[in-house]
Coordinates of C-alpha atoms in Angstrom, one line a residue:
X720 CA -61.5 35.2 15.7
X721 CA -58.9 33.8 13.2
X722 CA -60.1 32.4 9.9
X723 CA -58.6 29.9 7.5
X724 CA -59.3 32.4 4.7
X725 CA -57.1 35.4 5.4
X726 CA -58.9 37.5 2.8
X727 CA -62.2 37.3 4.6
X728 CA -62.7 38.7 8.1
X729 CA -63.8 36.5 10.9
X730 CA -67.4 36.5 11.8
X731 CA -68.7 38.7 14.6
X732 CA -70.4 37.0 17.5
X733 CA -74.0 38.2 18.0
X734 CA -73.3 38.4 21.7
X735 CA -70.1 40.4 21.5
X736 CA -70.5 44.1 21.3
X737 CA -66.7 44.4 21.5
X738 CA -66.3 42.5 18.2
X739 CA -68.9 44.9 16.7
X740 CA -67.0 48.0 17.7
X741 CA -63.4 46.7 17.2
X742 CA -63.1 45.4 13.7
X743 CA -60.0 43.4 12.9
X744 CA -57.4 44.9 10.6
X745 CA -58.7 42.6 7.8
X746 CA -62.2 43.8 8.4
X747 CA -61.2 47.4 8.2
X748 CA -59.4 46.8 5.0
X749 CA -62.5 45.1 3.6
X750 CA -64.8 47.9 4.6
X751 CA -62.4 50.5 3.4
X752 CA -62.2 48.9 0.0
X753 CA -66.0 48.7 -0.1
X754 CA -66.2 52.4 0.6
X755 CA -63.4 53.2 -1.8
X756 CA -65.3 51.8 -4.7
X757 CA -68.6 53.4 -3.6
X758 CA -67.7 56.9 -2.5
X759 CA -71.3 58.1 -2.6
X760 CA -72.0 55.9 0.5
X761 CA -70.5 58.3 3.0
X762 CA -72.1 61.3 1.4
X763 CA -75.5 59.7 1.5
X764 CA -75.1 58.4 5.1
X765 CA -74.2 61.9 6.4
X766 CA -77.4 63.2 4.9
X767 CA -79.4 60.5 6.7
X768 CA -77.5 61.2 9.9
X769 CA -78.2 65.0 9.7
X770 CA -81.9 64.1 9.4
X771 CA -81.8 62.0 12.5
X772 CA -81.7 58.5 10.8
X773 CA -79.3 55.7 10.4
X774 CA -78.1 54.2 7.1
X775 CA -76.3 50.9 6.4
X776 CA -75.0 49.2 3.4
X777 CA -76.6 45.8 3.4
X778 CA -77.1 42.4 1.8
X779 CA -75.7 41.5 -1.6
X780 CA -73.6 44.7 -1.7
X781 CA -71.7 43.7 1.4
X782 CA -71.3 40.1 0.3
X783 CA -70.1 41.2 -3.2
X784 CA -67.6 43.7 -1.7
X785 CA -66.1 41.0 0.5
X786 CA -65.9 38.7 -2.6
X787 CA -64.2 41.4 -4.6
X788 CA -67.0 41.7 -7.1
X789 CA -69.0 44.8 -6.1
X790 CA -70.6 46.6 -9.0
X791 CA -72.5 49.9 -9.2
X792 CA -75.7 48.6 -7.7
X793 CA -75.8 49.5 -4.0
X794 CA -78.4 48.4 -1.5
X795 CA -79.0 50.3 1.8
X796 CA -81.3 49.8 4.7
X797 CA -82.5 52.5 7.1
X798 CA -84.9 53.2 10.0
X799 CA -86.3 56.1 8.0
X800 CA -89.8 55.6 6.5
X801 CA -90.1 55.9 2.7
X802 CA -91.6 59.4 2.9
X803 CA -88.5 60.5 4.9
X804 CA -86.2 58.7 2.5
X805 CA -87.7 60.6 -0.4
X806 CA -87.2 64.0 1.3
X807 CA -83.5 63.1 1.8
X808 CA -82.6 61.7 -1.6
X809 CA -84.6 64.0 -3.9
X810 CA -82.3 67.0 -3.5
X811 CA -79.2 64.8 -3.7
X812 CA -79.9 62.2 -6.4
X813 CA -79.7 62.7 -10.2
X814 CA -83.0 60.7 -10.6
X815 CA -85.5 59.1 -8.2
X816 CA -88.1 56.4 -8.7
X817 CA -90.8 55.1 -6.5
X818 CA -91.7 51.8 -8.2
X819 CA -91.0 49.8 -5.0
X820 CA -92.2 52.3 -2.5
X821 CA -95.2 50.0 -1.6
X822 CA -92.6 47.6 -0.3
X823 CA -90.6 50.3 1.5
X824 CA -88.0 50.8 -1.2
X825 CA -86.9 54.1 -2.8
X826 CA -84.7 53.9 -5.9
X827 CA -82.4 56.6 -7.1
X828 CA -79.4 57.2 -9.4
X829 CA -76.3 59.1 -8.4
X830 CA -73.5 59.5 -10.9
X831 CA -72.9 55.9 -12.2
X832 CA -74.5 54.2 -9.1
X833 CA -78.0 52.7 -9.0
X834 CA -79.1 52.8 -5.4
X835 CA -82.0 51.3 -3.5
X836 CA -82.8 52.4 0.1
X837 CA -85.2 50.2 1.9
X838 CA -86.8 50.8 5.3
X839 CA -86.2 48.2 8.0
X840 CA -88.8 45.5 7.3
X841 CA -90.5 42.8 9.2
X842 CA -92.5 41.0 6.5
X843 CA -95.5 38.8 7.2
X844 CA -96.6 36.6 4.3
X845 CA -100.1 35.3 3.9
X846 CA -99.4 31.6 3.3
X847 CA -101.7 31.6 0.3
X848 CA -100.5 34.9 -1.2
X849 CA -98.0 35.6 -3.9
X850 CA -96.9 38.9 -2.3
X851 CA -95.7 39.9 1.2
X852 CA -97.6 42.1 3.5
X853 CA -95.0 44.6 4.5
X854 CA -94.7 45.9 8.0
X855 CA -91.8 48.1 9.0
X856 CA -89.3 47.0 11.6
X857 CA -87.4 49.1 14.3
X858 CA -84.0 47.5 14.2
X859 CA -81.4 46.3 11.8
X860 CA -81.3 42.9 13.6
X861 CA -85.0 42.5 12.9
X862 CA -84.3 43.4 9.3
X863 CA -81.4 41.0 8.8
X864 CA -83.1 38.0 10.3
X865 CA -85.8 38.1 7.6
X866 CA -83.2 38.0 4.7
X867 CA -82.8 34.9 2.6
X868 CA -79.3 33.7 3.4
X869 CA -76.7 34.4 6.0
X870 CA -74.2 35.7 3.3
X871 CA -76.9 38.3 2.5
X872 CA -77.6 39.2 6.1
X873 CA -74.5 41.3 6.8
X874 CA -74.5 45.1 7.0
X875 CA -72.1 48.1 7.5
X876 CA -73.4 51.1 9.4
X877 CA -72.3 54.3 7.8
X878 CA -70.5 56.7 8.1
X879 CA -69.0 55.1 11.3
X880 CA -68.2 51.9 9.4
X881 CA -69.6 49.5 12.0
X882 CA -69.8 45.9 10.8
X883 CA -72.9 43.9 11.6
X884 CA -73.0 40.1 11.2
X885 CA -75.5 38.5 13.7
X886 CA -75.9 35.2 11.8
X887 CA -72.3 34.2 10.9
X888 CA -72.5 35.3 7.2
X889 CA -68.7 35.8 7.0
X890 CA -68.1 32.3 8.2
X891 CA -70.5 30.9 5.6
X892 CA -68.9 33.1 3.0
X893 CA -65.5 31.7 3.8
X894 CA -66.9 28.2 3.7
X895 CA -68.8 28.9 0.5
X896 CA -72.1 27.6 1.9
X897 CA -75.6 28.9 1.7
X898 CA -77.6 28.8 5.0
X899 CA -80.7 30.7 6.1
X900 CA -80.6 33.1 9.1
X901 CA -83.5 31.3 10.8
X902 CA -84.8 27.8 10.0
X903 CA -85.2 27.2 6.3
X904 CA -88.7 26.0 6.8
X905 CA -89.7 29.4 8.2
X906 CA -87.8 31.2 5.5
X907 CA -89.3 29.3 2.6
X908 CA -92.8 29.5 4.1
X909 CA -92.5 33.2 4.2
X910 CA -91.2 33.5 0.6
X911 CA -91.1 30.2 -1.4
X912 CA -89.1 32.0 -4.2
X913 CA -86.2 31.7 -1.8
X914 CA -85.9 28.1 -2.7
X915 CA -85.2 29.1 -6.3
X916 CA -82.8 31.8 -5.0
X917 CA -80.8 29.0 -3.3
X918 CA -80.3 27.4 -6.7
X919 CA -79.6 30.7 -8.3
X920 CA -76.9 31.7 -5.8
X921 CA -75.4 28.3 -6.0
X922 CA -75.1 28.9 -9.8
X923 CA -73.9 32.5 -9.5
X924 CA -71.4 32.0 -6.6
X925 CA -70.5 28.4 -7.1
X926 CA -71.5 27.8 -3.4
X927 CA -72.8 24.6 -1.8
X928 CA -76.3 24.6 -0.3
X929 CA -76.4 23.4 3.4
X930 CA -78.0 20.0 3.8
X931 CA -80.9 21.2 6.0
X932 CA -81.7 23.8 3.3
X933 CA -81.8 21.2 0.6
X934 CA -84.0 19.0 2.8
X935 CA -86.4 21.8 3.3
X936 CA -86.5 22.5 -0.4
X937 CA -87.4 18.9 -1.1
X938 CA -90.1 18.9 1.6
X939 CA -91.6 22.2 0.6
X940 CA -91.2 22.2 -3.2
X941 CA -94.9 22.4 -3.7
X942 CA -94.9 25.9 -2.1
X943 CA -93.3 27.3 -5.2
X944 CA -96.7 27.0 -7.0
X945 CA -98.1 30.1 -5.2
X946 CA -95.3 32.3 -6.7
X947 CA -96.3 34.3 -9.8
X948 CA -95.0 33.1 -13.1
X949 CA -93.2 36.4 -13.6
X950 CA -91.1 36.1 -10.4
X951 CA -90.3 32.5 -11.2
X952 CA -89.2 33.5 -14.8
X953 CA -87.0 36.3 -13.5
X954 CA -85.3 34.0 -11.0
X955 CA -84.9 31.2 -13.6
X956 CA -83.3 33.8 -16.0
X957 CA -80.7 34.8 -13.4
X958 CA -79.9 31.2 -12.8
X959 CA -79.5 30.3 -16.4
X960 CA -77.3 33.4 -17.0
X961 CA -75.1 32.6 -14.1
X962 CA -71.5 31.3 -14.5
X963 CA -72.4 27.8 -13.3
X964 CA -76.1 27.1 -14.3
X965 CA -75.6 23.3 -14.3
X966 CA -75.2 23.4 -10.5
X967 CA -78.4 25.4 -10.0
X968 CA -80.4 23.4 -12.5
X969 CA -79.4 20.1 -10.8
X970 CA -80.6 21.5 -7.5
X971 CA -83.9 22.5 -8.9
X972 CA -84.4 19.0 -10.5
X973 CA -83.2 17.0 -7.5
X974 CA -85.3 19.0 -5.0
X975 CA -88.5 18.6 -7.1
X976 CA -88.9 22.3 -7.7
X977 CA -88.2 22.0 -11.5
X978 CA -91.2 19.6 -11.6
X979 CA -93.3 22.6 -10.8
X980 CA -91.7 25.4 -12.8
X981 CA -89.9 23.6 -15.7
X982 CA -91.2 20.0 -15.8
X983 CA -89.8 19.4 -19.2
X984 CA -86.3 19.4 -17.7
X985 CA -86.6 16.5 -15.2
X986 CA -88.7 14.7 -17.9
X987 CA -85.4 14.3 -19.8
X988 CA -84.2 11.7 -17.3
X989 CA -85.6 8.9 -19.4
X990 CA -85.6 5.4 -18.1
X991 CA -83.1 3.1 -19.9
X992 CA -82.9 -0.6 -20.2
X993 CA -80.3 -3.1 -21.3
X994 CA -82.0 -3.8 -24.7
X995 CA -82.6 -0.2 -25.8
X996 CA -79.7 2.1 -25.3
X997 CA -79.4 5.8 -25.9
X998 CA -77.5 8.7 -24.5
X999 CA -78.6 10.2 -21.2
X1000 CA -80.7 13.1 -22.5
X1001 CA -80.7 15.0 -19.3
X1002 CA -76.9 14.9 -18.9
X1003 CA -76.5 15.6 -22.6
X1004 CA -78.7 18.7 -22.3
X1005 CA -76.7 20.1 -19.4
X1006 CA -73.5 19.5 -21.3
X1007 CA -74.9 21.2 -24.4
X1008 CA -75.7 24.2 -22.3
X1009 CA -72.2 24.4 -21.0
X1010 CA -70.7 24.0 -24.4
X1011 CA -73.0 26.7 -25.8
X1012 CA -71.8 29.0 -22.9
X1013 CA -68.2 28.3 -24.0
X1014 CA -69.0 29.7 -27.5
X1015 CA -70.5 33.0 -26.2
X1016 CA -68.6 36.0 -27.4
X1017 CA -70.2 39.0 -25.9
X1018 CA -71.3 37.9 -22.4
X1019 CA -74.2 35.7 -21.3
X1020 CA -76.8 35.1 -24.1
X1021 CA -80.3 34.2 -22.7
X1022 CA -81.7 33.2 -26.1
X1023 CA -78.8 30.8 -26.8
X1024 CA -78.8 29.3 -23.3
X1025 CA -82.6 28.8 -23.2
X1026 CA -82.4 27.1 -26.7
X1027 CA -79.6 24.8 -25.4
X1028 CA -81.6 23.9 -22.3
X1029 CA -84.8 23.2 -24.2
X1030 CA -83.5 21.8 -27.5
X1031 CA -84.3 18.2 -26.7
X1032 CA -87.5 18.5 -24.6
X1033 CA -89.5 16.9 -27.4
X1034 CA -87.6 13.6 -27.0
X1035 CA -89.7 12.0 -24.2
X1036 CA -92.9 12.4 -26.2
X1037 CA -91.3 11.1 -29.5
X1038 CA -89.2 8.2 -28.1
X1039 CA -89.9 4.9 -30.0
X1040 CA -88.2 1.5 -29.4
X1041 CA -87.3 0.0 -32.8
X1042 CA -87.2 -3.7 -33.5
X1043 CA -83.4 -3.7 -34.1
X1044 CA -82.8 -2.4 -30.6
X1045 CA -82.3 1.3 -31.6
X1046 CA -84.2 4.1 -30.0
X1047 CA -85.7 6.8 -32.3
X1048 CA -86.9 10.4 -31.6
X1049 CA -88.4 11.2 -35.0
X1050 CA -89.5 14.9 -35.3
X1051 CA -88.6 15.7 -31.7
X1052 CA -87.4 19.1 -32.9
X1053 CA -90.9 20.0 -34.2
X1054 CA -92.6 18.7 -31.0
X1055 CA -89.9 20.4 -28.9
X1056 CA -90.5 23.7 -30.6
X1057 CA -94.2 23.6 -29.8
X1058 CA -93.5 22.6 -26.2
X1059 CA -90.9 25.4 -25.9
X1060 CA -93.5 27.9 -27.0
X1061 CA -96.1 26.6 -24.6
X1062 CA -93.7 26.6 -21.6
X1063 CA -92.2 30.0 -22.2
X1064 CA -95.6 31.5 -22.8
X1065 CA -96.7 30.1 -19.4
X1066 CA -93.7 31.7 -17.8
X1067 CA -94.7 35.0 -19.3
X1068 CA -91.7 35.4 -21.6
X1069 CA -92.0 38.1 -24.3
X1070 CA -93.4 37.1 -27.7
X1071 CA -90.1 37.9 -29.4
X1072 CA -88.1 35.7 -27.0
X1073 CA -90.5 32.8 -27.3
X1074 CA -90.3 33.1 -31.1
X1075 CA -86.5 33.2 -31.2
X1076 CA -86.0 30.3 -28.8
X1077 CA -88.6 28.0 -30.3
X1078 CA -87.2 28.7 -33.8
X1079 CA -83.8 27.6 -32.7
X1080 CA -85.2 24.4 -31.1
X1081 CA -87.1 23.7 -34.4
X1082 CA -84.0 24.1 -36.5
X1083 CA -81.3 22.6 -34.3
X1084 CA -81.3 19.3 -36.3
X1085 CA -81.5 20.8 -39.8
X1086 CA -77.7 20.7 -40.2
X1087 CA -77.6 16.9 -39.8
X1088 CA -79.2 16.6 -43.3
X1089 CA -76.0 18.3 -44.6
X1090 CA -74.1 15.1 -44.5
X1091 CA -70.9 15.2 -46.4
X1092 CA -71.6 18.5 -48.0
X1093 CA -74.0 17.5 -50.8
X1094 CA -76.5 20.3 -50.1
X1095 CA -77.2 22.4 -53.1
X1096 CA -76.7 26.1 -53.0
X1097 CA -80.5 26.5 -52.8
X1098 CA -80.6 24.2 -49.7
X1099 CA -77.9 26.5 -48.1
X1100 CA -80.0 29.5 -48.9
X1101 CA -83.1 28.0 -47.3
X1102 CA -81.0 27.2 -44.2
X1103 CA -80.0 30.8 -43.9
X1104 CA -83.4 32.1 -44.7
X1105 CA -85.2 29.9 -42.2
X1106 CA -82.7 30.8 -39.5
X1107 CA -83.0 34.5 -40.2
X1108 CA -81.5 36.7 -37.5
X1109 CA -80.8 33.6 -35.4
X1110 CA -78.2 32.2 -37.8
X1111 CA -75.2 33.0 -35.6
X1112 CA -76.9 31.4 -32.6
X1113 CA -78.0 28.4 -34.7
X1114 CA -74.3 27.9 -35.6
X1115 CA -73.4 27.8 -31.9
X1116 CA -76.3 25.6 -30.9
X1117 CA -75.6 23.1 -33.6
X1118 CA -71.9 22.9 -32.6
X1119 CA -72.8 22.6 -28.9
X1120 CA -75.2 19.7 -29.6
X1121 CA -72.2 17.4 -30.4
X1122 CA -71.4 15.7 -27.1
X1123 CA -70.1 12.4 -28.4
X1124 CA -67.0 10.9 -26.8
X1125 CA -66.0 9.5 -30.2
X1126 CA -63.4 12.0 -31.2
X1127 CA -63.4 10.8 -34.8
X1128 CA -67.1 11.4 -35.1
X1129 CA -66.9 14.8 -33.3
X1130 CA -64.1 15.9 -35.6
X1131 CA -66.0 14.9 -38.7
X1132 CA -69.1 16.8 -37.5
X1133 CA -67.0 19.9 -36.8
X1134 CA -65.3 19.8 -40.2
X1135 CA -68.7 19.4 -41.9
X1136 CA -70.1 22.4 -40.1
X1137 CA -66.9 24.4 -40.9
X1138 CA -67.6 23.6 -44.5
X1139 CA -71.2 24.7 -44.3
X1140 CA -70.2 28.0 -42.6
X1141 CA -67.6 28.6 -45.4
X1142 CA -70.3 28.0 -48.1
X1143 CA -72.6 30.4 -46.3
X1144 CA -69.9 33.0 -46.2
X1145 CA -69.1 32.6 -49.9
X1146 CA -72.8 32.9 -50.9
X1147 CA -73.3 35.9 -48.6
X1148 CA -70.5 37.7 -50.3
X1149 CA -72.0 36.9 -53.7
X1150 CA -75.6 37.8 -53.0
X1151 CA -76.3 39.3 -49.6
X1152 CA -77.9 36.0 -48.5
X1153 CA -79.4 37.3 -45.2
X1154 CA -81.6 39.8 -47.1
X1155 CA -82.9 37.5 -49.8
X1156 CA -85.8 39.0 -51.8
X1157 CA -87.4 37.9 -55.1
X1158 CA -86.0 39.5 -58.2
X1159 CA -89.4 41.1 -58.7
X1160 CA -91.3 43.0 -56.0
X1161 CA -95.1 43.1 -55.5
X1162 CA -95.6 46.2 -57.6
X1163 CA -93.6 44.8 -60.5
X1164 CA -95.6 41.5 -60.3
X1165 CA -98.9 43.4 -60.5
X1166 CA -97.7 45.5 -63.5
X1167 CA -96.3 42.5 -65.4
X1168 CA -99.3 40.3 -64.8
X1169 CA -101.8 43.2 -65.0
X1170 CA -103.5 42.1 -61.8
X1171 CA -104.9 44.1 -58.8
X1172 CA -103.7 43.7 -55.3
X1173 CA -104.9 40.5 -53.7
X1174 CA -104.0 36.9 -52.8
X1175 CA -102.8 36.2 -56.3
X1176 CA -100.0 38.8 -55.8
X1177 CA -98.8 37.1 -52.6
X1178 CA -98.9 33.7 -54.3
X1179 CA -96.8 35.1 -57.2
X1180 CA -94.4 36.7 -54.8
X1181 CA -93.9 33.5 -52.9
X1182 CA -93.2 31.6 -56.2
X1183 CA -90.6 34.2 -57.2
X1184 CA -89.0 33.8 -53.8
X1185 CA -88.8 30.0 -54.3
X1186 CA -87.2 30.6 -57.7
X1187 CA -84.8 33.0 -56.2
X1188 CA -83.8 30.4 -53.5
X1189 CA -83.5 27.6 -56.0
X1190 CA -81.5 29.4 -58.7
X1191 CA -80.0 32.4 -57.1
X1192 CA -80.1 36.0 -58.6
X1193 CA -81.6 36.3 -62.0
X1194 CA -81.4 38.9 -64.8
X1195 CA -84.6 40.9 -64.9
X1196 CA -85.6 39.5 -68.3
X1197 CA -85.2 36.0 -67.0
X1198 CA -87.2 36.7 -63.9
X1199 CA -90.0 38.2 -65.9
X1200 CA -90.0 35.1 -68.2
X1201 CA -90.1 32.8 -65.2
X1202 CA -93.0 34.7 -63.7
X1203 CA -95.0 34.6 -66.9
X1204 CA -94.3 30.9 -67.4
X1205 CA -95.5 30.1 -63.9
X1206 CA -98.6 32.3 -64.3
X1207 CA -99.6 30.5 -67.4
X1208 CA -99.9 27.3 -65.4
X1209 CA -102.3 28.9 -62.9
X1210 CA -105.3 28.9 -65.2

């Protein structure tokens, strides 16, 4: 069947065995390219064949090969049971792991390839359970129909290179649309996380989601609440780290799913009236996220992207209507940092990640006190000290937070931040600003003051750090004099 996109082969009709066995020239080129970049596939398939089993490359691996973006993660499906898969891959692979074996998946590594081999499955989900009850299937058709989207429900039997596409995945791939193999209602009832996957794939692939799929997401959004926080978090991370996160986040918000997993985001859609005007915080947030992405230097940065997404979530709780018609959000950065910590903890993020993101949210407004550059050197030192290892990200977040259409104002803010970064760089050259320590350490403080270890030492150390921040490096004699002068005031 001809297709408007000559780079993608036409879909195979489920009823046409002839189409299955006689791939078009374009199909053959696509499959050959897939096998060229994954030479281990034929070798592994022959081993399965010799053992009396079939093996097919499946799902995302086939999709990505047809999109020209296949990496080194390869997914296979087979009629062999997990114990048989282990017998086949153990003598062949460089390493084998059984983490997913309860779900029929055996993982292994061969050269630079990470491989997963999963037995045909026919999953039955308890409608109140967070995990599937796995039962094994007997055919690849049964396996493909249970997959999330048609573009992930294609396979290539190896080594004979037989292309299988019973649900029109190639056609949907060409149209850049996400549909489910069966009804979306059945699919999402089986695994509600697939609703988040729809948003994630839209963000990753820049695909549209079919109207009936969106309708099912809206009708069944509440089902996401039975999914574990860890699975929701992992799916959210993939979406946020995708090339087009705005697209996926919009779908989560518009479908009502975000209300269940990240309610702080839809809460940014603040009501506005003709008397009290302020920027659209929701749209502003999505723009800040995109502008932060533009400043990334070494690939997607989860900490920066989360901070950009959450930086203003304190605004709804702090909004006040002033008498002069203005709207204020006093201390929204402090409130937002607490809300960030609470939400990320609920989603089971690591303590370090929670700490880093909430710190950036707390500090994202600090620069606006810089004004026209009247900060003292001590204020610049405190800015760097408080940012700590997040200073570079804070630079990017602060710059991204400027979404004004007033070019004059935007240029002024940019120049002011340029000036701050230059001052930071000069001070860092002078005094290694990122590793600020008092001029006297704890042992020296105890010796000079003739005191034993205890709270007084910590108090003195903190005072010496404040002096260091305020005045910069001091000669030892001056530091000792300052310590004794302060100690004399402590009674």
